[in-house]
Short mmCIF file of C-alpha atoms and ligand atoms in Angstrom, two decimals:
data_model
loop_
_atom_site.label_atom_id
_atom_site.label_comp_id
_atom_site.label_asym_id
_atom_site.label_seq_id
_atom_site.Cartn_x
_atom_site.Cartn_y
_atom_site.Cartn_z
CA UNK A 1 0.00 0.00 0.00
CA UNK A 2 1.84 3.05 -1.36
CA UNK A 3 1.91 6.69 -0.27
CA UNK A 4 -0.35 7.69 -3.17
CA UNK A 5 -3.00 5.21 -2.04
CA UNK A 6 -3.20 6.90 1.36
CA UNK A 7 -3.53 10.34 -0.25
CA UNK A 8 -6.25 8.95 -2.55
CA UNK A 9 -8.01 7.42 0.49
CA UNK A 10 -8.27 10.79 2.23
CA UNK A 11 -9.37 12.55 -0.97
CA UNK A 12 -12.09 9.94 -1.53
CA UNK A 13 -13.14 10.15 2.13
CA UNK A 14 -13.49 13.92 1.73
CA UNK A 15 -15.58 13.38 -1.40
CA UNK A 16 -17.91 10.81 0.22
CA UNK A 17 -18.35 12.89 3.38
CA UNK A 18 -19.10 15.98 1.29
CA UNK A 19 -21.72 14.00 -0.68
CA UNK A 20 -23.31 12.70 2.54
CA UNK A 21 -22.77 15.83 4.63
CA UNK A 22 -26.48 16.56 5.02
CA UNK A 23 -27.31 12.97 6.01
CA UNK A 24 -24.56 13.04 8.67
CA UNK A 25 -25.82 16.36 9.98
CA UNK A 26 -29.42 15.06 10.07
CA UNK A 27 -28.26 12.04 12.08
CA UNK A 28 -26.52 14.44 14.48
CA UNK A 29 -29.63 16.65 14.61
CA UNK A 30 -31.60 13.64 15.92
CA UNK A 31 -29.27 12.79 18.83
CA UNK A 32 -26.68 15.59 18.99
CA UNK A 33 -26.24 19.18 17.87
CA UNK A 34 -26.51 18.93 14.08
CA UNK A 35 -22.90 19.71 13.21
CA UNK A 36 -21.22 16.37 12.43
CA UNK A 37 -21.54 16.63 8.64
CA UNK A 38 -20.21 20.18 8.50
CA UNK A 39 -17.47 19.43 11.07
CA UNK A 40 -16.08 16.49 9.15
CA UNK A 41 -16.56 18.04 5.71
CA UNK A 42 -14.55 21.06 6.81
CA UNK A 43 -11.89 18.90 8.44
CA UNK A 44 -11.35 16.58 5.50
CA UNK A 45 -11.32 19.51 3.08
CA UNK A 46 -8.50 21.00 5.18
CA UNK A 47 -6.72 17.63 5.14
CA UNK A 48 -6.83 17.58 1.32
CA UNK A 49 -5.46 21.12 1.21
CA UNK A 50 -2.63 20.21 3.57
CA UNK A 51 -1.76 17.13 1.51
CA UNK A 52 -1.84 19.10 -1.74
CA UNK A 53 0.27 21.93 -0.28
CA UNK A 54 3.12 19.73 0.93
CA UNK A 55 2.93 16.27 -0.64
CA UNK A 56 4.19 13.82 2.02
CA UNK A 57 6.74 11.21 1.05
CA UNK A 58 5.54 8.24 3.09
CA UNK A 59 2.28 6.64 4.24
CA UNK A 60 3.20 7.56 7.83
CA UNK A 61 3.52 11.24 6.93
CA UNK A 62 0.24 11.28 5.03
CA UNK A 63 -1.55 9.81 8.05
CA UNK A 64 0.26 12.10 10.51
CA UNK A 65 -0.65 15.18 8.45
CA UNK A 66 -4.28 14.07 8.32
CA UNK A 67 -4.36 13.45 12.07
CA UNK A 68 -2.77 16.77 13.00
CA UNK A 69 -5.06 18.69 10.62
CA UNK A 70 -8.23 17.03 11.96
CA UNK A 71 -7.22 17.73 15.55
CA UNK A 72 -6.47 21.37 14.73
CA UNK A 73 -9.30 22.19 12.37
CA UNK A 74 -12.38 20.25 13.47
CA UNK A 75 -14.47 21.60 16.31
CA UNK A 76 -16.51 19.10 18.27
CA UNK A 77 -15.65 15.76 19.73
CA UNK A 78 -15.08 14.04 16.42
CA UNK A 79 -12.04 16.14 15.36
CA UNK A 80 -9.73 15.05 18.18
CA UNK A 81 -11.15 11.51 18.01
CA UNK A 82 -10.65 11.00 14.27
CA UNK A 83 -7.42 12.99 14.52
CA UNK A 84 -6.06 10.56 17.07
CA UNK A 85 -6.94 7.56 14.87
CA UNK A 86 -4.90 8.93 11.97
CA UNK A 87 -2.11 10.34 14.12
CA UNK A 88 -1.68 7.01 15.89
CA UNK A 89 -1.67 5.14 12.56
CA UNK A 90 1.05 7.51 11.40
CA UNK A 91 3.06 6.89 14.56
CA UNK A 92 2.72 3.13 14.16
CA UNK A 93 4.14 3.31 10.62
CA UNK A 94 6.86 5.88 11.41
CA UNK A 95 10.24 5.02 9.95
CA UNK A 96 8.79 3.02 7.04
CA UNK A 97 9.51 4.97 3.90
CA UNK A 98 8.34 2.41 1.36
CA UNK A 99 4.94 0.80 0.79
CA UNK A 100 3.12 -0.63 3.79
CA UNK A 101 2.06 -4.28 3.86
CA UNK A 102 -1.54 -5.25 4.59
CA UNK A 103 -0.42 -6.71 7.92
CA UNK A 104 1.41 -3.46 8.74
CA UNK A 105 -1.67 -1.43 7.88
CA UNK A 106 -3.97 -3.70 9.90
CA UNK A 107 -1.67 -3.37 12.92
CA UNK A 108 -1.51 0.42 12.58
CA UNK A 109 -5.30 0.64 12.19
CA UNK A 110 -5.75 -1.45 15.33
CA UNK A 111 -3.49 0.97 17.22
CA UNK A 112 -5.55 3.88 15.90
CA UNK A 113 -8.76 2.32 17.16
CA UNK A 114 -7.21 1.66 20.58
CA UNK A 115 -6.16 5.34 20.70
CA UNK A 116 -9.72 6.54 20.08
CA UNK A 117 -11.15 4.08 22.60
CA UNK A 118 -8.72 5.43 25.16
CA UNK A 119 -9.27 9.10 24.38
CA UNK A 120 -13.06 8.79 24.26
CA UNK A 121 -13.24 6.14 27.01
CA UNK A 122 -15.63 4.37 24.66
CA UNK A 123 -16.10 0.64 24.14
CA UNK A 124 -18.04 -1.45 21.69
CA UNK A 125 -21.78 -0.95 22.31
CA UNK A 126 -21.55 2.65 23.57
CA UNK A 127 -23.06 3.91 20.27
CA UNK A 128 -20.05 5.81 18.92
CA UNK A 129 -17.64 5.68 15.97
CA UNK A 130 -15.94 2.81 17.85
CA UNK A 131 -18.90 0.60 16.88
CA UNK A 132 -17.89 0.94 13.22
CA UNK A 133 -14.10 1.26 13.64
CA UNK A 134 -13.54 -1.74 15.93
CA UNK A 135 -15.38 -4.24 13.68
CA UNK A 136 -13.45 -2.86 10.69
CA UNK A 137 -10.21 -3.44 12.57
CA UNK A 138 -11.25 -6.98 13.48
CA UNK A 139 -12.14 -7.69 9.85
CA UNK A 140 -8.69 -6.49 8.74
CA UNK A 141 -6.97 -8.70 11.31
CA UNK A 142 -9.00 -11.74 10.24
CA UNK A 143 -8.24 -11.04 6.58
CA UNK A 144 -4.51 -10.90 7.38
CA UNK A 145 -4.76 -14.17 9.31
CA UNK A 146 -6.52 -15.80 6.35
CA UNK A 147 -3.95 -14.55 3.86
CA UNK A 148 -6.40 -12.31 1.98
CA UNK A 149 -5.24 -9.68 -0.48
CA UNK A 150 -5.52 -5.94 0.18
CA UNK A 151 -8.62 -5.56 -1.94
CA UNK A 152 -10.57 -8.32 -0.22
CA UNK A 153 -9.38 -7.19 3.21
CA UNK A 154 -10.50 -3.59 2.85
CA UNK A 155 -13.79 -4.65 1.27
CA UNK A 156 -14.48 -6.84 4.31
CA UNK A 157 -13.45 -4.00 6.62
CA UNK A 158 -15.80 -1.59 4.85
CA UNK A 159 -18.66 -4.07 5.11
CA UNK A 160 -17.95 -4.63 8.82
CA UNK A 161 -17.94 -0.86 9.43
CA UNK A 162 -21.24 -0.47 7.59
CA UNK A 163 -22.84 -3.29 9.59
CA UNK A 164 -21.37 -1.84 12.78
CA UNK A 165 -22.87 1.57 12.01
CA UNK A 166 -26.30 0.04 11.35
CA UNK A 167 -26.02 -1.91 14.60
CA UNK A 168 -25.87 1.40 16.53
CA UNK A 169 -29.54 2.15 15.69
CA UNK A 170 -31.08 0.14 18.57
CA UNK A 171 -28.31 1.10 21.02
CA UNK A 172 -28.61 3.62 23.83
CA UNK A 173 -25.72 6.09 23.76
CA UNK A 174 -23.34 5.90 26.70
CA UNK A 175 -20.72 8.41 25.46
CA UNK A 176 -20.72 11.84 23.88
CA UNK A 177 -23.56 14.32 23.48
CA UNK A 178 -26.09 11.64 22.52
CA UNK A 179 -25.72 10.05 25.97
CA UNK A 180 -27.49 13.11 27.48
CA UNK A 181 -30.65 11.88 25.75
CA UNK A 182 -30.70 8.57 27.62
CA UNK A 183 -33.31 6.22 26.17
CA UNK A 184 -34.31 8.83 23.57
CA UNK A 185 -31.02 8.11 21.77
CA UNK A 186 -32.42 4.68 20.84
CA UNK A 187 -33.67 4.28 17.27
CA UNK A 188 -31.15 6.53 15.50
CA UNK A 189 -27.88 5.65 13.79
CA UNK A 190 -24.86 7.24 15.45
CA UNK A 191 -23.45 9.97 13.17
CA UNK A 192 -19.82 9.17 14.00
CA UNK A 193 -20.35 5.48 13.25
CA UNK A 194 -21.99 6.46 9.96
CA UNK A 195 -19.03 8.66 9.00
CA UNK A 196 -16.55 5.94 10.01
CA UNK A 197 -18.36 3.60 7.60
CA UNK A 198 -17.95 6.21 4.84
CA UNK A 199 -14.23 6.54 5.58
CA UNK A 200 -13.80 2.78 5.29
CA UNK A 201 -15.91 2.72 2.12
CA UNK A 202 -13.54 5.34 0.71
CA UNK A 203 -10.56 3.04 1.30
CA UNK A 204 -12.34 0.12 -0.37
CA UNK A 205 -13.19 2.37 -3.34
CA UNK A 206 -9.62 3.55 -3.94
CA UNK A 207 -8.13 0.08 -3.52
CA UNK A 208 -10.64 -1.32 -6.04
P1 ADP B 301 -19.91 16.86 18.90
O1 ADP B 301 -20.55 15.69 19.58
O2 ADP B 301 -18.93 17.56 19.79
O3 ADP B 301 -20.92 17.78 18.29
P2 ADP B 301 -19.53 15.67 16.32
O4 ADP B 301 -20.98 15.92 16.12
O5 ADP B 301 -18.64 16.12 15.23
O6 ADP B 301 -19.02 16.26 17.71
O7 ADP B 301 -19.28 14.10 16.48
C1 ADP B 301 -20.18 13.28 17.19
C2 ADP B 301 -19.71 11.85 17.12
O8 ADP B 301 -18.49 11.70 17.83
C3 ADP B 301 -20.66 10.88 17.76
O9 ADP B 301 -21.66 10.46 16.85
C4 ADP B 301 -19.76 9.73 18.17
O10 ADP B 301 -19.62 8.77 17.14
C5 ADP B 301 -18.42 10.40 18.38
N1 ADP B 301 -18.12 10.51 19.80
C6 ADP B 301 -18.57 11.45 20.66
N2 ADP B 301 -18.07 11.23 21.89
C7 ADP B 301 -17.30 10.11 21.81
C8 ADP B 301 -16.49 9.37 22.73
N3 ADP B 301 -16.38 9.73 24.01
N4 ADP B 301 -15.83 8.29 22.26
C9 ADP B 301 -15.92 7.92 20.97
N5 ADP B 301 -16.65 8.59 20.07
C10 ADP B 301 -17.33 9.66 20.47
MG1 MG B 302 -22.29 17.23 16.88
#
């Protein structure tokens, strides 16, 4: 997985989030404060600008630039949370200048998910982005174990993220703004889980 693939991933993620910005914001209007679509659209647009301005020379640098930009430029909980996923992935791959193997990527992604779980003190079932990211990470690890290729692995990860996002609908939120609603958070998809599924779909799209 080459540097260009990681740049293309973030560009495609920006495109998909822009296209679904209103849906993400509507999901956040139901159980939050109606800013998730605009927050993430702005953040990923800034990431693309940063990548275009100073083209990084390794996957680690692409991911680190994305993480730092999201932390700096996105208001709301999701900026620091997504920022830490990408920053941690970048850290995990630091020192590797050439292409990253699928196993290397899966390991870095796992570290990114652990970073967001730690920062947000969120676990599977709390109705957050973790409910899409953790299943995606597990799918990547299983694909590596089974000797799958990159394409199959990221397709399975994208599917797992999508299923994980849908599975947040009947959950009651235990973290973030939505948790203030208590039982009234039940029956709505979590916006952060929905955007995480888009980000994984973006990776599957550029690999294909
Ligand atoms: P804010 O909640 O500050 O308005 P956003 O609307 O951009 O920020 O993002 C909301 C999303 O962030 C939620 O849908 C959820 O997926 C995620 N989130 C919020 N708090 C946490 C947390 N403590 N741990 C993990 N994810 C969280
Ligand atoms: Mg919000």
